[in-house]
Short mmCIF file of C-alpha atoms and ligand atoms in Angstrom, two decimals:
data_model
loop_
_atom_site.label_atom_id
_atom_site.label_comp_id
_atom_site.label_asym_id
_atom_site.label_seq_id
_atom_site.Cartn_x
_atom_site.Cartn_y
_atom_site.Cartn_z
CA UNK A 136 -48.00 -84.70 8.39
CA UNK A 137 -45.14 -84.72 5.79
CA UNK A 138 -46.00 -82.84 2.52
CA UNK A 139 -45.58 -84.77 -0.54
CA UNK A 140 -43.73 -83.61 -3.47
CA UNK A 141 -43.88 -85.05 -6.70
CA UNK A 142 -40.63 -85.27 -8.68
CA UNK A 143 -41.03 -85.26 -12.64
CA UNK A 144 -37.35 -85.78 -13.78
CA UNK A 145 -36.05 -88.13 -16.91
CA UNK A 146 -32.06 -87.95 -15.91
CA UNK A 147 -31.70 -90.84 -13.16
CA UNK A 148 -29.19 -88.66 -11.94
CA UNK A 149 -30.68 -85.62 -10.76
CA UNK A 150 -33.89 -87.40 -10.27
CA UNK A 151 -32.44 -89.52 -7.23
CA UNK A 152 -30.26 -86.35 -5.77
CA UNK A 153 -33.67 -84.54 -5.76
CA UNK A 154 -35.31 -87.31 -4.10
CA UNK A 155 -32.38 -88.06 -1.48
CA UNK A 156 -32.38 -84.00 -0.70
CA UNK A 157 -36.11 -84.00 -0.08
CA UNK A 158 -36.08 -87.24 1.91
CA UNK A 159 -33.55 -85.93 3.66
CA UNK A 160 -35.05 -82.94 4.29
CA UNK A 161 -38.27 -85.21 5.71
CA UNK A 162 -40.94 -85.06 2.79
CA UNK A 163 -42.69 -87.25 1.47
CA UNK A 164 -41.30 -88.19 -2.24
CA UNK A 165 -42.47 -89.81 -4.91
CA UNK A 166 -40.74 -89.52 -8.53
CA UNK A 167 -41.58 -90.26 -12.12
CA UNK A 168 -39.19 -90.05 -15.26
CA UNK A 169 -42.07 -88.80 -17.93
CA UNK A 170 -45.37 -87.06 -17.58
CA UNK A 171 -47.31 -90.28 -17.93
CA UNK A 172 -45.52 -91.89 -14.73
CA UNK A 173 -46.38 -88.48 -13.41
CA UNK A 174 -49.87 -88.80 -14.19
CA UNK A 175 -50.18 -92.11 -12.60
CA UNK A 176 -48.96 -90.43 -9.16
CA UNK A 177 -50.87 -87.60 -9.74
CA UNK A 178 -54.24 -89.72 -10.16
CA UNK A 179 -53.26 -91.88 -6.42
CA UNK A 180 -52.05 -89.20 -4.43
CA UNK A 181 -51.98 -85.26 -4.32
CA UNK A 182 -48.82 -84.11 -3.73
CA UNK A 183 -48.51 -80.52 -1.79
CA UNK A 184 -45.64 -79.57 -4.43
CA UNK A 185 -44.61 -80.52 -7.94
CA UNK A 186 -41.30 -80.41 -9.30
CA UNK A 187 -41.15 -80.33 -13.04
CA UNK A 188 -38.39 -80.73 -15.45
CA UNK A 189 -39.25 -78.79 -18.71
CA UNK A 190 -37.47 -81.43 -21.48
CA UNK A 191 -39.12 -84.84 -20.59
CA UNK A 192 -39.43 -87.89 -23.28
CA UNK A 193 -42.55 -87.51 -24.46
CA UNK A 194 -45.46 -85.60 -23.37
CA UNK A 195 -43.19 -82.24 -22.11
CA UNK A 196 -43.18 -80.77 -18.85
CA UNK A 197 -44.91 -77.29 -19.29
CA UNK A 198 -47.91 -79.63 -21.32
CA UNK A 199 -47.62 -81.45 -17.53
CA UNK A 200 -47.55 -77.94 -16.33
CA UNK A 201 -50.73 -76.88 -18.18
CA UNK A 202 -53.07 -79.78 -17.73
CA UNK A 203 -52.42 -79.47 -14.29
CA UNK A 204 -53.51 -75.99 -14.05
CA UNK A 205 -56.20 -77.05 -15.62
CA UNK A 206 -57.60 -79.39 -13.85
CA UNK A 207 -59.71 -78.26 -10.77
CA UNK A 208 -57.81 -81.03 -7.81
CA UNK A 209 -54.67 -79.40 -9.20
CA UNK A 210 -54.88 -75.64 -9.84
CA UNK A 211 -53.85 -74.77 -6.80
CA UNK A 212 -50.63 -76.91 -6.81
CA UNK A 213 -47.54 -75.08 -6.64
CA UNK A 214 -45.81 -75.89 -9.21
CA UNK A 215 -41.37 -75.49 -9.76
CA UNK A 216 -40.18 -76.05 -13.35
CA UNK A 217 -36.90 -77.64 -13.46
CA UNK A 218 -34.58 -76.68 -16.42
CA UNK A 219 -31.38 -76.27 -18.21
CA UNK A 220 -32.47 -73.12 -20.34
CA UNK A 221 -32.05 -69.83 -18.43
CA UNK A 222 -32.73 -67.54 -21.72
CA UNK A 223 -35.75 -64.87 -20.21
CA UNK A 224 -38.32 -66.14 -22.83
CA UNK A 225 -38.57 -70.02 -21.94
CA UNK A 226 -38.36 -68.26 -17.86
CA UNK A 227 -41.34 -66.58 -19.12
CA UNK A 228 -42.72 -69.19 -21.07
CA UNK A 229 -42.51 -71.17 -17.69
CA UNK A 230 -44.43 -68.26 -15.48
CA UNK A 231 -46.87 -68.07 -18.39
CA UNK A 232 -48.17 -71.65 -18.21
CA UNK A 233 -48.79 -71.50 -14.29
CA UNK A 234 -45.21 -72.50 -12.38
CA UNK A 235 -45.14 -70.04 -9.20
CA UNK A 236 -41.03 -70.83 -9.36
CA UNK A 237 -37.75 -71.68 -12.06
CA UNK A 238 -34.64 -73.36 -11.09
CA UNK A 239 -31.99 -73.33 -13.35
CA UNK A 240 -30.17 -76.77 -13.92
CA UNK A 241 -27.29 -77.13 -12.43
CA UNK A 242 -29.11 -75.83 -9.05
CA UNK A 243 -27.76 -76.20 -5.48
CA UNK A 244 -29.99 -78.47 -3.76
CA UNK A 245 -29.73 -75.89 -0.31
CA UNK A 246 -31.16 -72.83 -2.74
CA UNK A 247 -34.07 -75.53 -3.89
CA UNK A 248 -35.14 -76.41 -0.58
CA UNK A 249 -35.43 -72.83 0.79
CA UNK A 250 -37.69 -72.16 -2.34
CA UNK A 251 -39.71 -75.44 -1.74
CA UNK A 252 -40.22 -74.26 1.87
CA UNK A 253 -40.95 -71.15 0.97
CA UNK A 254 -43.56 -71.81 -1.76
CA UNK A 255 -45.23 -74.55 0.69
CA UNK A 256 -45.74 -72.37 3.40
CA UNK A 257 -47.50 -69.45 1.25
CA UNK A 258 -50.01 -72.58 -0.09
CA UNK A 259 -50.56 -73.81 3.26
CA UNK A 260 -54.67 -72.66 3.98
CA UNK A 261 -55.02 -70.01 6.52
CA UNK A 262 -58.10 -70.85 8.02
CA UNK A 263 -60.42 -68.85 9.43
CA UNK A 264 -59.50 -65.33 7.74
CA UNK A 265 -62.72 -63.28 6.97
CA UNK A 266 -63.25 -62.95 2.95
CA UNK A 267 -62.84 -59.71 1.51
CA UNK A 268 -64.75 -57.79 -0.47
CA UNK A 269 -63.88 -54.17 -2.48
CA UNK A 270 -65.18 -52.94 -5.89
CA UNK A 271 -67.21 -55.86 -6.70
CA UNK A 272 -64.60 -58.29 -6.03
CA UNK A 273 -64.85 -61.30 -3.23
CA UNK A 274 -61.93 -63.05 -1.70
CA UNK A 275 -61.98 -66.36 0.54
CA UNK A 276 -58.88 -67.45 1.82
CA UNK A 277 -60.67 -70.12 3.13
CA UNK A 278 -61.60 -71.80 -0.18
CA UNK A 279 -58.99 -69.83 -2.18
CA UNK A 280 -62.19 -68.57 -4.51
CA UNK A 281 -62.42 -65.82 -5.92
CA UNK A 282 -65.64 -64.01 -7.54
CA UNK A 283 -65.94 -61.31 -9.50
CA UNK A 284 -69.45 -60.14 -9.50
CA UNK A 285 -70.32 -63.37 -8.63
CA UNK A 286 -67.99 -64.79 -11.39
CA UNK A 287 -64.98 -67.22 -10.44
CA UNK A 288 -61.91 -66.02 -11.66
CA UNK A 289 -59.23 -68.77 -11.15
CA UNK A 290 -55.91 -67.58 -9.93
CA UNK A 291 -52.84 -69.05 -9.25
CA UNK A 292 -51.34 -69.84 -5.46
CA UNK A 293 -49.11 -66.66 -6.51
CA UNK A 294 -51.87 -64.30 -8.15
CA UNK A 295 -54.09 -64.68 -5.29
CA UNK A 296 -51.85 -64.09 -2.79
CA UNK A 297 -50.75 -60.85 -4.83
CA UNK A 298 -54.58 -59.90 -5.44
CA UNK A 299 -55.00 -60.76 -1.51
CA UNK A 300 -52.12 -58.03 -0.75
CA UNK A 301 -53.68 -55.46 -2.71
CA UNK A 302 -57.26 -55.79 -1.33
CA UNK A 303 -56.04 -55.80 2.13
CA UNK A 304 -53.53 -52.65 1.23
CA UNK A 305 -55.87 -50.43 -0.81
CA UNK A 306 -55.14 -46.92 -2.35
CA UNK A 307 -51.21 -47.49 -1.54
CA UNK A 308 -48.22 -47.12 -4.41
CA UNK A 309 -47.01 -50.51 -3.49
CA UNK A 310 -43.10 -50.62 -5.17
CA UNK A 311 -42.18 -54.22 -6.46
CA UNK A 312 -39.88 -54.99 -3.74
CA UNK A 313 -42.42 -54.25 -0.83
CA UNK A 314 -44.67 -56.47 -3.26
CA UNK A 315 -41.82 -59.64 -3.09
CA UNK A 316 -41.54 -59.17 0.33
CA UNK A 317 -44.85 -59.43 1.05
CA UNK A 318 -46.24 -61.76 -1.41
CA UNK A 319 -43.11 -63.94 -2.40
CA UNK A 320 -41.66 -63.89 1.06
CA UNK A 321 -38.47 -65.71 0.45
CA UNK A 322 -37.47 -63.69 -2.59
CA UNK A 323 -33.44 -63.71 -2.39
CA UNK A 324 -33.29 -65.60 -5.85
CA UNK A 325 -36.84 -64.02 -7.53
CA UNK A 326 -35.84 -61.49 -9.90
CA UNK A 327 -38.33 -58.50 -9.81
CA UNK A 328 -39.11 -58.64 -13.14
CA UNK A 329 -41.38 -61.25 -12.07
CA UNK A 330 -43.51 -59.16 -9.88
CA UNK A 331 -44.98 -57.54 -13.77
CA UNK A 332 -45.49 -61.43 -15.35
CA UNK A 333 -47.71 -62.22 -12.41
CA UNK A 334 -49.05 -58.66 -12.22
CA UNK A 335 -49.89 -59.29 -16.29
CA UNK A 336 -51.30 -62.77 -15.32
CA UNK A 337 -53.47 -61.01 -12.34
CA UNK A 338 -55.15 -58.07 -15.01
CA UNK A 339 -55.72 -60.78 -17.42
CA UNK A 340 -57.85 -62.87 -15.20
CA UNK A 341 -59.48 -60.00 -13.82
CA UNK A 342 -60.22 -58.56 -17.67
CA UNK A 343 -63.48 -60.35 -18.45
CA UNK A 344 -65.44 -58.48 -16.12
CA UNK A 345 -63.39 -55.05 -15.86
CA UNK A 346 -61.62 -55.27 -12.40
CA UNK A 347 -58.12 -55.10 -13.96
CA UNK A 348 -58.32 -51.69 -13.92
CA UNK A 349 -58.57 -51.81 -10.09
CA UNK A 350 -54.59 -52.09 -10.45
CA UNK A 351 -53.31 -49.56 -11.74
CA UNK A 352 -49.40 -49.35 -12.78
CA UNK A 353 -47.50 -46.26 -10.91
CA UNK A 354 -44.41 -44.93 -13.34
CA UNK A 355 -41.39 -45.25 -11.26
CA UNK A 356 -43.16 -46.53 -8.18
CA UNK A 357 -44.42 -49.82 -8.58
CA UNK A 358 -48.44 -50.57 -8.74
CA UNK A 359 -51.56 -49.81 -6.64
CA UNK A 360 -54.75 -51.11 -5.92
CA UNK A 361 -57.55 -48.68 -6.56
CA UNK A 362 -61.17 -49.15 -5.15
CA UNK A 363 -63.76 -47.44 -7.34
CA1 CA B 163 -34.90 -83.69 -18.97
#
């Protein structure tokens, strides 16, 4: 089956060339000009893949961006914020409020589509893979829970795939470009200053019940995952 992706885009413009691309490209498309139109999408169909323009009429697109991390049928949603501001803080801002990816307006609709396929393929469920459990901490990559002694934590697609790297590749200095390789995949355009917001994002989830210091930060190395 076709994944769906839900385009949330005010300029007509940009909106349909998104739309034509992904057609094109043979998913499943449907498109809203505010977050309201979005909403009413959102509440017929779950789309495998949102793509979210930050400046929209109304309600804005990283309010979108944070209701739908908040709500349990979306959390896991990969999320791409679409936008014309490239200064590092509203980037940030961006990775802060749950989007796994940026694009910077004007994009090229080729680099968008590798990092649609890319995201969608990390989200996709790998069934049947064993949970895992170090230092007090259980992963199911089944059900995409996590528990930390026997507390969820939610995580984003991105987090727990990074948390799922470091519990399968304990007691290793793990540098941030082994880290995008492994975790990001497709990580020509992901700058690695990213690897520390998620990392950041990670510790803080893990911080109510002390397993943030399980990853520990390695000067000049990268980070590492320390059972104990
Ligand atoms: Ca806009």
């Amino acid at each position: 089956m076709s994944a769906r992706i839900l385009i949330v885009e005010d300029e007509p413009a940009i909106r349909e060339l998104l739309a034509v691309n992904l057609r094109h490209a043979g998913y499943v498309v449907d498109a809203a000009d505010t977050a309201e139109a979005a909403q009413m999408h959102l509440d017929a169909a779950t789309p495998d893949l949102v793509l979210l323009d930050w400046m929209l009429p109304g309600q804005s697109g990283i309010d979108l961006a944070r209701r739908l991390r908040g709500d349990a049928r979306t959390r896991h949603l990969p999320i791409v914020i679409l936008t014309a501001r490239a200064q590092e803080g509203d980037k940030l801002q961006g990775f802060e409020v749950g989007a796994d990816d940026y694009v910077t307006k004007p994009f090229s609709p080729r680099e968008l589509l590798a990092r649609i396929r890319a995201l969608l393929r990390r989200s996709a469920p790998e069934a049947g893979e064993d949970p895992l459990e170090i230092a007090g901490l259980r992963l199911e990559p089944a059900s995409f829970r996590v528990l930390a002694d026997g507390r969820p934590v939610e995580l984003s697609p991105t987090e727990f795939r990074l948390l799922r790297y470091f519990m399968t590749h304990p007691d290793r200095v793990l540098s941030r470009t082994r880290l995008l390789d492994n975790v990001w995949g497709d990580h020509v355009y992901i700058e690695e200053r990213t690897v520390d917001v998620h990392i950041r994002r990670l510790r803080l989830a893990l911080a109510p019940g002390g397993h943030d210091r399980l990853i520990e930060t390695v000067r000049g190395g990268g980070y590492r995952f320390l059972p104990r």
